[in-house]
C-alpha positions in Angstrom: -39.3 22.8 -19.4 -40.4 22.3 -23.2 -41.1 25.4 -25.8 -42.3 25.0 -29.2 -40.4 26.8 -31.9 -41.7 28.2 -35.0 -39.0 29.1 -37.0 -40.0 32.0 -39.5 -38.1 31.4 -42.9 -38.3 27.7 -43.1 -42.4 27.9 -41.5 -41.1 24.3 -39.6 -42.5 23.7 -36.3 -40.5 21.8 -33.8 -39.8 20.8 -30.3 -36.8 21.7 -28.5 -36.1 20.8 -24.3 -34.3 24.0 -22.9 -33.2 23.3 -19.6 -33.2 26.1 -16.8 -31.7 26.1 -13.3 -33.4 28.1 -10.6 -33.8 27.9 -7.0 -37.0 30.1 -6.9 -40.5 28.3 -6.1 -42.1 29.7 -9.6 -45.3 28.0 -11.4 -45.7 28.3 -14.9 -46.7 31.4 -15.8 -43.7 33.1 -13.1 -40.6 30.6 -15.1 -42.0 31.9 -18.6 -42.0 35.3 -16.9 -38.9 35.1 -15.5 -37.3 33.1 -19.4 -38.8 35.5 -21.2 -37.0 38.7 -19.1 -33.7 36.7 -19.4 -33.3 36.5 -23.0 -34.7 40.1 -23.4 -32.0 41.1 -21.5 -30.0 38.5 -22.9 -30.9 40.4 -26.5 -30.2 44.1 -25.6 -26.6 43.0 -24.4 -26.1 40.7 -28.0 -27.4 44.6 -29.4 -25.1 46.5 -27.8 -22.1 44.7 -28.2 -22.6 43.4 -31.5 -23.7 47.1 -33.0 -21.7 49.0 -30.2 -18.7 46.7 -29.7 -19.3 47.6 -25.6 -17.0 44.7 -24.6 -14.2 46.0 -26.3 -14.4 49.7 -24.3 -11.5 50.4 -23.1 -13.7 52.8 -20.8 -12.8 51.9 -17.0 -12.8 54.6 -14.9 -14.9 56.7 -12.6 -18.2 57.3 -14.4 -17.2 57.0 -17.7 -18.3 53.2 -18.4 -22.1 54.0 -16.9 -22.2 57.3 -18.9 -21.5 55.5 -22.2 -23.6 52.7 -21.2 -26.8 54.9 -20.8 -25.4 57.0 -24.2 -25.4 53.5 -25.8 -28.6 52.3 -25.0 -30.6 55.5 -25.3 -28.9 54.6 -29.0 -30.0 52.1 -29.7 -33.9 53.2 -28.5 -34.0 56.1 -30.7 -32.5 53.8 -33.9 -35.1 51.0 -32.7 -37.9 53.8 -32.9 -36.3 55.6 -36.0 -38.6 54.1 -38.6 -38.0 56.3 -41.7 -35.2 53.6 -42.8 -35.6 50.0 -42.7 -32.1 49.0 -41.9 -30.7 47.2 -39.4 -29.2 49.1 -36.4 -25.5 48.8 -37.8 -27.2 49.9 -40.5 -28.9 53.1 -39.0 -25.5 53.6 -36.8 -23.5 53.5 -40.2 -26.0 56.2 -42.3 -26.3 58.6 -38.8 -22.3 58.5 -38.6 -22.3 59.8 -42.9 -25.4 62.1 -43.0 -26.4 64.8 -41.3 -30.1 65.6 -42.3 -30.2 60.9 -41.1 -28.9 62.2 -38.0 -31.2 65.0 -37.2 -34.1 62.9 -38.1 -32.9 60.5 -35.8 -32.3 62.8 -32.7 -35.6 64.8 -33.1 -37.6 61.6 -32.9 -36.0 61.1 -28.9 -37.1 64.6 -28.5 -40.9 63.6 -29.7 -40.6 60.6 -27.6 -41.7 62.9 -24.8 
């Protein structure tokens, strides 16, 4: 499978060959969807690891790992949806830890989602 890549920082167009292995019999549209879904999941896990240090968690027993995983994903969603500050998720996490008003804004935005 080949893909055209447009680099936003340089505006440069390149063609890369990317290899994917699957035992599924997919047409081109299904293969593209599968690859995009895979990288969407990988991207989410990367954010969870880099921002929340998920791999370093020492929570290993009972329902704790699942509960904390769900809480991290909720927090990540709140940080992504919050638009009053233009900052990375890591920066927003730090601001939320230091600023009661900003933390309230985050939590209230979660209530408004419904």
